[in-house]
mmCIF file of C-alpha atoms in Angstrom:
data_model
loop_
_atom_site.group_PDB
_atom_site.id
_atom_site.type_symbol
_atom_site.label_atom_id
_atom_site.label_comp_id
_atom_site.label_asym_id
_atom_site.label_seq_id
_atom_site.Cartn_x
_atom_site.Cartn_y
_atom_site.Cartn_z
ATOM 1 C CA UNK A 90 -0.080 -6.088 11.973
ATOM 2 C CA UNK A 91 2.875 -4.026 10.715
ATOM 3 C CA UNK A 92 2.561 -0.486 12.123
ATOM 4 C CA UNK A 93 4.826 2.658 11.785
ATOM 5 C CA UNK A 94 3.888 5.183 13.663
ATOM 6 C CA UNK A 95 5.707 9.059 13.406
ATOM 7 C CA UNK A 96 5.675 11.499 15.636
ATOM 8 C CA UNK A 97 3.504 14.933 15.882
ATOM 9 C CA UNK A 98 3.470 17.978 13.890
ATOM 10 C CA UNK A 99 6.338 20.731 14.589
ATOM 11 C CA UNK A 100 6.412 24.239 14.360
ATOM 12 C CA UNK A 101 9.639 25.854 14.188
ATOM 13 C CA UNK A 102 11.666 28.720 12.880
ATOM 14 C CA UNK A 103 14.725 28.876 10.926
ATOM 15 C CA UNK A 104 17.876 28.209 12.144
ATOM 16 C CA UNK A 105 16.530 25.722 14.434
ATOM 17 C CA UNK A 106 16.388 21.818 14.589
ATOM 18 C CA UNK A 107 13.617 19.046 14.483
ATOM 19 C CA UNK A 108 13.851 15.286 15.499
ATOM 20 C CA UNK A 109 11.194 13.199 13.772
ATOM 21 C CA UNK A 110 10.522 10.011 15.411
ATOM 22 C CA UNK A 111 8.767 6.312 13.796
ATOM 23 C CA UNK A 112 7.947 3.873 16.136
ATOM 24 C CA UNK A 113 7.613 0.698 14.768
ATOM 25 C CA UNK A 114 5.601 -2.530 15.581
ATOM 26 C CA UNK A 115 4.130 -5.946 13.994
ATOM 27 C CA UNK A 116 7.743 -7.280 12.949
ATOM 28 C CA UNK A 117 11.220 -7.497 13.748
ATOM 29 C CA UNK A 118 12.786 -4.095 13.252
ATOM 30 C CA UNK A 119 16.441 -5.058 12.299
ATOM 31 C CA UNK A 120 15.374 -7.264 9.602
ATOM 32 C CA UNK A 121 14.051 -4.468 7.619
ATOM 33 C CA UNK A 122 15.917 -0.821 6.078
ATOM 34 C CA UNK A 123 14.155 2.090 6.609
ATOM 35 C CA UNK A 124 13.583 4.722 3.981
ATOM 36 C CA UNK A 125 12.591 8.681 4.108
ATOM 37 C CA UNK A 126 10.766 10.471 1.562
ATOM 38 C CA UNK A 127 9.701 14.212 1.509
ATOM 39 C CA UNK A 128 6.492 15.564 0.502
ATOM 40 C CA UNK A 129 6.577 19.619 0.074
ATOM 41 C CA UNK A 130 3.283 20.693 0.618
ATOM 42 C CA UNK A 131 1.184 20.323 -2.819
ATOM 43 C CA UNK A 132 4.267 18.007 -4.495
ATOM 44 C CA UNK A 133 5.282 14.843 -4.946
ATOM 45 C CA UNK A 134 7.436 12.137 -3.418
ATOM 46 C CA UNK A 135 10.773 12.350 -3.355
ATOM 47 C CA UNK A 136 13.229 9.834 -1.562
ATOM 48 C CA UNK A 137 15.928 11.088 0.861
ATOM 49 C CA UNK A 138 18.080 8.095 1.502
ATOM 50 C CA UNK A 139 17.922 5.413 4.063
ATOM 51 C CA UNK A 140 19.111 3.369 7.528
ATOM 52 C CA UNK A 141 20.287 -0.316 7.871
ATOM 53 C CA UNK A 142 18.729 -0.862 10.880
ATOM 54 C CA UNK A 143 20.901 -3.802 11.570
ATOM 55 C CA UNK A 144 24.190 -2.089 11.287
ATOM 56 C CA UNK A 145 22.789 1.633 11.780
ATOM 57 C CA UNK A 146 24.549 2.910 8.645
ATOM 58 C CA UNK A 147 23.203 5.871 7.265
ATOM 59 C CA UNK A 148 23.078 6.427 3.227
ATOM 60 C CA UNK A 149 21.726 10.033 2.141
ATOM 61 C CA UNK A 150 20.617 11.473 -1.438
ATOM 62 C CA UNK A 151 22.544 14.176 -2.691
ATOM 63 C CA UNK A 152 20.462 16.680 -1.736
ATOM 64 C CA UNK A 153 19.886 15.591 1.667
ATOM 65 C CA UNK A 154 23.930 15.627 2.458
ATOM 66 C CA UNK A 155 24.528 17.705 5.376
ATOM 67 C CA UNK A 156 21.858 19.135 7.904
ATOM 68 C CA UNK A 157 19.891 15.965 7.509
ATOM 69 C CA UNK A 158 20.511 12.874 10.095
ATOM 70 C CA UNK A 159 19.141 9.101 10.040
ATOM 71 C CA UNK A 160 19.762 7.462 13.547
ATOM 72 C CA UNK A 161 18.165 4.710 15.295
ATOM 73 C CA UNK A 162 17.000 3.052 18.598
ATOM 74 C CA UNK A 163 16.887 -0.290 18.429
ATOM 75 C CA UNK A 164 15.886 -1.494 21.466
ATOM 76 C CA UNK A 165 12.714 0.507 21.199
ATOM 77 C CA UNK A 166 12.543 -0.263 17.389
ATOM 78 C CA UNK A 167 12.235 3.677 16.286
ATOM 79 C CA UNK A 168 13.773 5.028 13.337
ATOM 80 C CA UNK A 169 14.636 8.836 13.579
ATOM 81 C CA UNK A 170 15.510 11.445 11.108
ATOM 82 C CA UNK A 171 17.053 14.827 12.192
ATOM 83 C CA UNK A 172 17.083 18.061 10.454
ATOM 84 C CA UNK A 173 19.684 20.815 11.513
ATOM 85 C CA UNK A 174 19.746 24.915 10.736
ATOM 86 C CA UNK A 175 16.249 24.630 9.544
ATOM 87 C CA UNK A 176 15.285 26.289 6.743
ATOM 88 C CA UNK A 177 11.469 27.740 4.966
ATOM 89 C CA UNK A 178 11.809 25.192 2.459
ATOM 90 C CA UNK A 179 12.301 21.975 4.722
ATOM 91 C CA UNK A 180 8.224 22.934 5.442
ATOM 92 C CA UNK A 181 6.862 19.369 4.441
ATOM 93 C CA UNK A 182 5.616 16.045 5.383
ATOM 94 C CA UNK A 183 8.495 13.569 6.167
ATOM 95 C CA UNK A 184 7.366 9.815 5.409
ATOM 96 C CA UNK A 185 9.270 6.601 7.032
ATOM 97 C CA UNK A 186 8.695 3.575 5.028
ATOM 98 C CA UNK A 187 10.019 -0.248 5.405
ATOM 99 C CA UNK A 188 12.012 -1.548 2.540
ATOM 100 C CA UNK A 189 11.167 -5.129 1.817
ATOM 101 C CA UNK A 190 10.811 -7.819 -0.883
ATOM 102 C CA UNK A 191 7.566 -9.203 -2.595
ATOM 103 C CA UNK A 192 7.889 -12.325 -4.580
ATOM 104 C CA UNK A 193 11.474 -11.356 -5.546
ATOM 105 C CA UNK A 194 10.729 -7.395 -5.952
ATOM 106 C CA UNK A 195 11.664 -4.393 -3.612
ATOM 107 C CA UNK A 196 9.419 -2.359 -2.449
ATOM 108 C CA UNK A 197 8.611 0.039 -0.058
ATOM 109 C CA UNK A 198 5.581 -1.830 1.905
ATOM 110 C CA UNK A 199 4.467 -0.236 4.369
ATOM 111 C CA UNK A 200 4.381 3.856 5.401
ATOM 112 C CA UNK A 201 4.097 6.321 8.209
ATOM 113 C CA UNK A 202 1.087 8.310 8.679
ATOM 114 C CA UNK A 203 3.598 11.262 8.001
ATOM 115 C CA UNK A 204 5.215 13.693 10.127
ATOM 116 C CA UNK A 205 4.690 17.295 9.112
ATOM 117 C CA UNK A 206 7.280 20.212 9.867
ATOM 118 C CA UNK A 207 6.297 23.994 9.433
ATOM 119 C CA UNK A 208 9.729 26.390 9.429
ATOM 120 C CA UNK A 209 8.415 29.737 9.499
ATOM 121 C CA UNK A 210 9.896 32.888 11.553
ATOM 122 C CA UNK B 126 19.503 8.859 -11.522
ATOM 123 C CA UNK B 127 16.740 7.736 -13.715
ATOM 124 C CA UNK B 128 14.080 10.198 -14.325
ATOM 125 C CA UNK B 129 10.697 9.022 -14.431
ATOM 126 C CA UNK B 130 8.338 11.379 -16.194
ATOM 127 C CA UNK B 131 4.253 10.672 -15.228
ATOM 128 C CA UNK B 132 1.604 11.852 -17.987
ATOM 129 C CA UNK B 133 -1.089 13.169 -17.658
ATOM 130 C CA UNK B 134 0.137 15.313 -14.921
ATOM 131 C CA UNK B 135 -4.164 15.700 -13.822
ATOM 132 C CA UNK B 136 -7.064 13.851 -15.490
ATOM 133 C CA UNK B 137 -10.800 13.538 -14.787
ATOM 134 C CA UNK B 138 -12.487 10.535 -15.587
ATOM 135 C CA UNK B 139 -16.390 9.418 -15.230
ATOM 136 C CA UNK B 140 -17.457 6.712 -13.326
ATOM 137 C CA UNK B 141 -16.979 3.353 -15.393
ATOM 138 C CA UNK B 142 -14.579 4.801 -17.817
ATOM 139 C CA UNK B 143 -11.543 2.774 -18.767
ATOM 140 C CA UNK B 144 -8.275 4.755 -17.506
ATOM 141 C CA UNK B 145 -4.838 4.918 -18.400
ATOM 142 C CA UNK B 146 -1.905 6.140 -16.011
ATOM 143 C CA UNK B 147 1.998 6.307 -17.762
ATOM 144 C CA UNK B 148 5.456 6.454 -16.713
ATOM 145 C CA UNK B 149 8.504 6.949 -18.642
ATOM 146 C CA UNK B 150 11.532 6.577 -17.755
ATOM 147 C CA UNK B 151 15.092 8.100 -18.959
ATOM 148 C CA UNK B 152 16.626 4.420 -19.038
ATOM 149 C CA UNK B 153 15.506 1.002 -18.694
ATOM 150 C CA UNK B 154 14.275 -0.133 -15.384
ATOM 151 C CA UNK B 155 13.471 -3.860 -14.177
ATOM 152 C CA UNK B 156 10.221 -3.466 -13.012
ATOM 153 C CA UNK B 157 8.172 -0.550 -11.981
ATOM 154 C CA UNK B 158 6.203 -0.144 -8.355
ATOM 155 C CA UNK B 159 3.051 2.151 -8.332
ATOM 156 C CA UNK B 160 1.634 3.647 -4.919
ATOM 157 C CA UNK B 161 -2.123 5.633 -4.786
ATOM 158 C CA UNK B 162 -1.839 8.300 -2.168
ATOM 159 C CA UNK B 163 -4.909 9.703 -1.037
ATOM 160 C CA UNK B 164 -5.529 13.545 0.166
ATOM 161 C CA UNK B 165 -3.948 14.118 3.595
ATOM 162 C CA UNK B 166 -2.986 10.300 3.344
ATOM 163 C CA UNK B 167 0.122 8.466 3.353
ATOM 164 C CA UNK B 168 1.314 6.416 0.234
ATOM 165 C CA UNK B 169 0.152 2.863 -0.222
ATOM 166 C CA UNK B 170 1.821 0.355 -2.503
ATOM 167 C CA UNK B 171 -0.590 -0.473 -4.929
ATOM 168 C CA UNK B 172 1.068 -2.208 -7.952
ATOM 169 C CA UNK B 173 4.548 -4.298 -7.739
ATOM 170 C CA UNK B 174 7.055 -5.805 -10.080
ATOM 171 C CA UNK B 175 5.426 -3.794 -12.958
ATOM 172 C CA UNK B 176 1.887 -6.189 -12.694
ATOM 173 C CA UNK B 177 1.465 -7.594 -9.262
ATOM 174 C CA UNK B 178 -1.872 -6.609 -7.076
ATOM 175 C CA UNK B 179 -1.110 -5.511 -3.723
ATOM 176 C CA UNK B 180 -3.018 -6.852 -1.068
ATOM 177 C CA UNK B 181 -6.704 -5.779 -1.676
ATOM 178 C CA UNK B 182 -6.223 -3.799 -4.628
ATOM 179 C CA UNK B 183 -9.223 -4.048 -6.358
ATOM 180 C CA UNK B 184 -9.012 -6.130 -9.738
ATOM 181 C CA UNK B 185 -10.142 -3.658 -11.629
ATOM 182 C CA UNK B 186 -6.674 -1.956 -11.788
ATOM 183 C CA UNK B 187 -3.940 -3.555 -13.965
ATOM 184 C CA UNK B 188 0.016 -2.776 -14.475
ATOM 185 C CA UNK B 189 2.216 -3.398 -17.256
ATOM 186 C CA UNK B 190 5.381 -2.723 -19.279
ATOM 187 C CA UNK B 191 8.675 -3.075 -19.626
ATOM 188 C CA UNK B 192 12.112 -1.254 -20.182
ATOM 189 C CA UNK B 193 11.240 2.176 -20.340
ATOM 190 C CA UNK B 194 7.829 2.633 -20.845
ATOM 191 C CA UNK B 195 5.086 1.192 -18.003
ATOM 192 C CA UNK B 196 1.589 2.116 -17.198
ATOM 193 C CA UNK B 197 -1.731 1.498 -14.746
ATOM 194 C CA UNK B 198 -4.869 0.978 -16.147
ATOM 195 C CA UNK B 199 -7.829 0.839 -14.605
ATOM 196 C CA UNK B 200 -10.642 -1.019 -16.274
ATOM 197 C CA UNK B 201 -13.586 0.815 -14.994
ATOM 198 C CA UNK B 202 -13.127 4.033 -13.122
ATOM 199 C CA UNK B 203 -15.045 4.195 -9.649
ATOM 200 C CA UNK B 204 -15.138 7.254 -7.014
ATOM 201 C CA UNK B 205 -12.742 5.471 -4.851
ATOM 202 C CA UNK B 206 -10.296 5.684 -7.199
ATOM 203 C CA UNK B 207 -9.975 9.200 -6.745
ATOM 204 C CA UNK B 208 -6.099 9.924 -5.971
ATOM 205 C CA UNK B 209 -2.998 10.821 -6.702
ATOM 206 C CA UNK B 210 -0.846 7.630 -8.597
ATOM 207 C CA UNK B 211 3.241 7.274 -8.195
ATOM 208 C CA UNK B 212 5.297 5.615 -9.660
ATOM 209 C CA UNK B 213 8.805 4.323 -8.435
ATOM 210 C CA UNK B 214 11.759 2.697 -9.380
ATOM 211 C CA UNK B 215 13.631 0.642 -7.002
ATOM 212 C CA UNK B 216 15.458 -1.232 -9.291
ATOM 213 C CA UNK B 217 18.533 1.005 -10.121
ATOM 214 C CA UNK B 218 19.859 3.259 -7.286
ATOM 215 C CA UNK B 219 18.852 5.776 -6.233
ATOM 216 C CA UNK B 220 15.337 4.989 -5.454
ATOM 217 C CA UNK B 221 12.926 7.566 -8.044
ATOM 218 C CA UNK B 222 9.696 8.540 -7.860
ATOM 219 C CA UNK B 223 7.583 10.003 -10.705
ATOM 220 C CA UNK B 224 5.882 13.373 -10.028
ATOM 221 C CA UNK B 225 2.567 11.879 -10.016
ATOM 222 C CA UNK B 226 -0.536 12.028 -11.431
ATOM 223 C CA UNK B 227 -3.479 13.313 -10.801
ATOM 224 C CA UNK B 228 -6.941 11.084 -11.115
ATOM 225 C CA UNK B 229 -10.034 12.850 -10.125
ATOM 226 C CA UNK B 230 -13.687 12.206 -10.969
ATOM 227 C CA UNK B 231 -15.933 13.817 -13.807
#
């Protein structure tokens, strides 16, 4: 079955970096983009861009321009997301999520179990 | 960017109760996805292409509209249900989410 699976919970304090990790499994990887979202802790979803994991082309939000990185390794079908010069109000839950179609509509099918980062001094 | 704006924000319904979740959005979308996200859970599509089950959605919940203005219904409210309902458009870029809404249990 189609599995992403993220990496741990991180602790860290301002200024530094984090490399979230999502391993997945159940298909072939560079058939499918990936997507990030960000959950702030009590909020909602909000989407951060996205990786062609064919190609390895990055495209970011606006607000996501900058300190945040999408890279990939393919041969071990993980998706990665990078976050530089961390700051208190990157504390959230990062989601990866596989971009597909259903009967002619995108969607984002299936999800991480999350990856939360903490940025406090 | 298209703005979609969820109402209610929270609501409590009783068990059985016919419920209705809406999304509105600043221009006209295609078709609207909905996801139920559980506490400490991660997002699960739920509704596609504005009316389409996902795979072992009960079929008690039901999706529908068009241009602007979409919704979820649920026909009879049950404790599972309890969650928090998205909404996103994927059909004009960039992606959007709705900032949720809240279904709990009277």
């Amino acid at each position: 079955q189609i599995q992403l699976v993220q990496s741990g919970p991180e602790l860290k304090k301002p200024g530094e970096s984090v490399k979230i990790s999502c391993k997945a499994s159940g298909y072939t990887f560079t058939d499918y983009a990936m997507h990030w979202v960000k959950q702030a802790p009590g909020k909602g979803l909000k989407w951060m861009g996205w990786i062609n994991t064919y190609t390895g082309k990055p495209t970011y939000a606006d607000d996501f321009k900058g300190r945040f990185v999408f890279s990939l390794e393919a041969s071990a079908s993980t998706a990665n997301l990078q976050i530089s010069n961390l700051k208190n109000e990157d504390t959230a839950t990062y989601f990866c999520a596989r971009f597909s179609t259903v009967a002619h509509y995108y969607v984002m099918d299936a999800w991480g179990q999350g990856a939360s980062v903490t940025v406090s001094s | 960017e298209i703005v979609l704006t969820q109402s209610p924000t929270t609501m409590a319904a009783s068990p059985g109760e016919k419920v209705t979740l809406n999304c509105l959005a600043s221009s006209s979308v295609s078709y609207m996805n909905w996801y139920q996200q559980k506490s400490g859970a991660s997002p699960k599509l739920w509704i596609y292409g504005t009316s389409n089950l996902a795979s072992g959605v009960p079929n008690r919940f039901s999706g529908s509209g068009s241009g602007t203005s979409y919704s979820l219904t649920i026909s009879s409210m049950e404790a599972e249900d309890v969650a928090t309902y998205y909404c996103l458009q994927l059909s004009s870029y960039p992606p959007t989410f709705g900032g949720g809404t809240k279904l709990e249990l009277k």
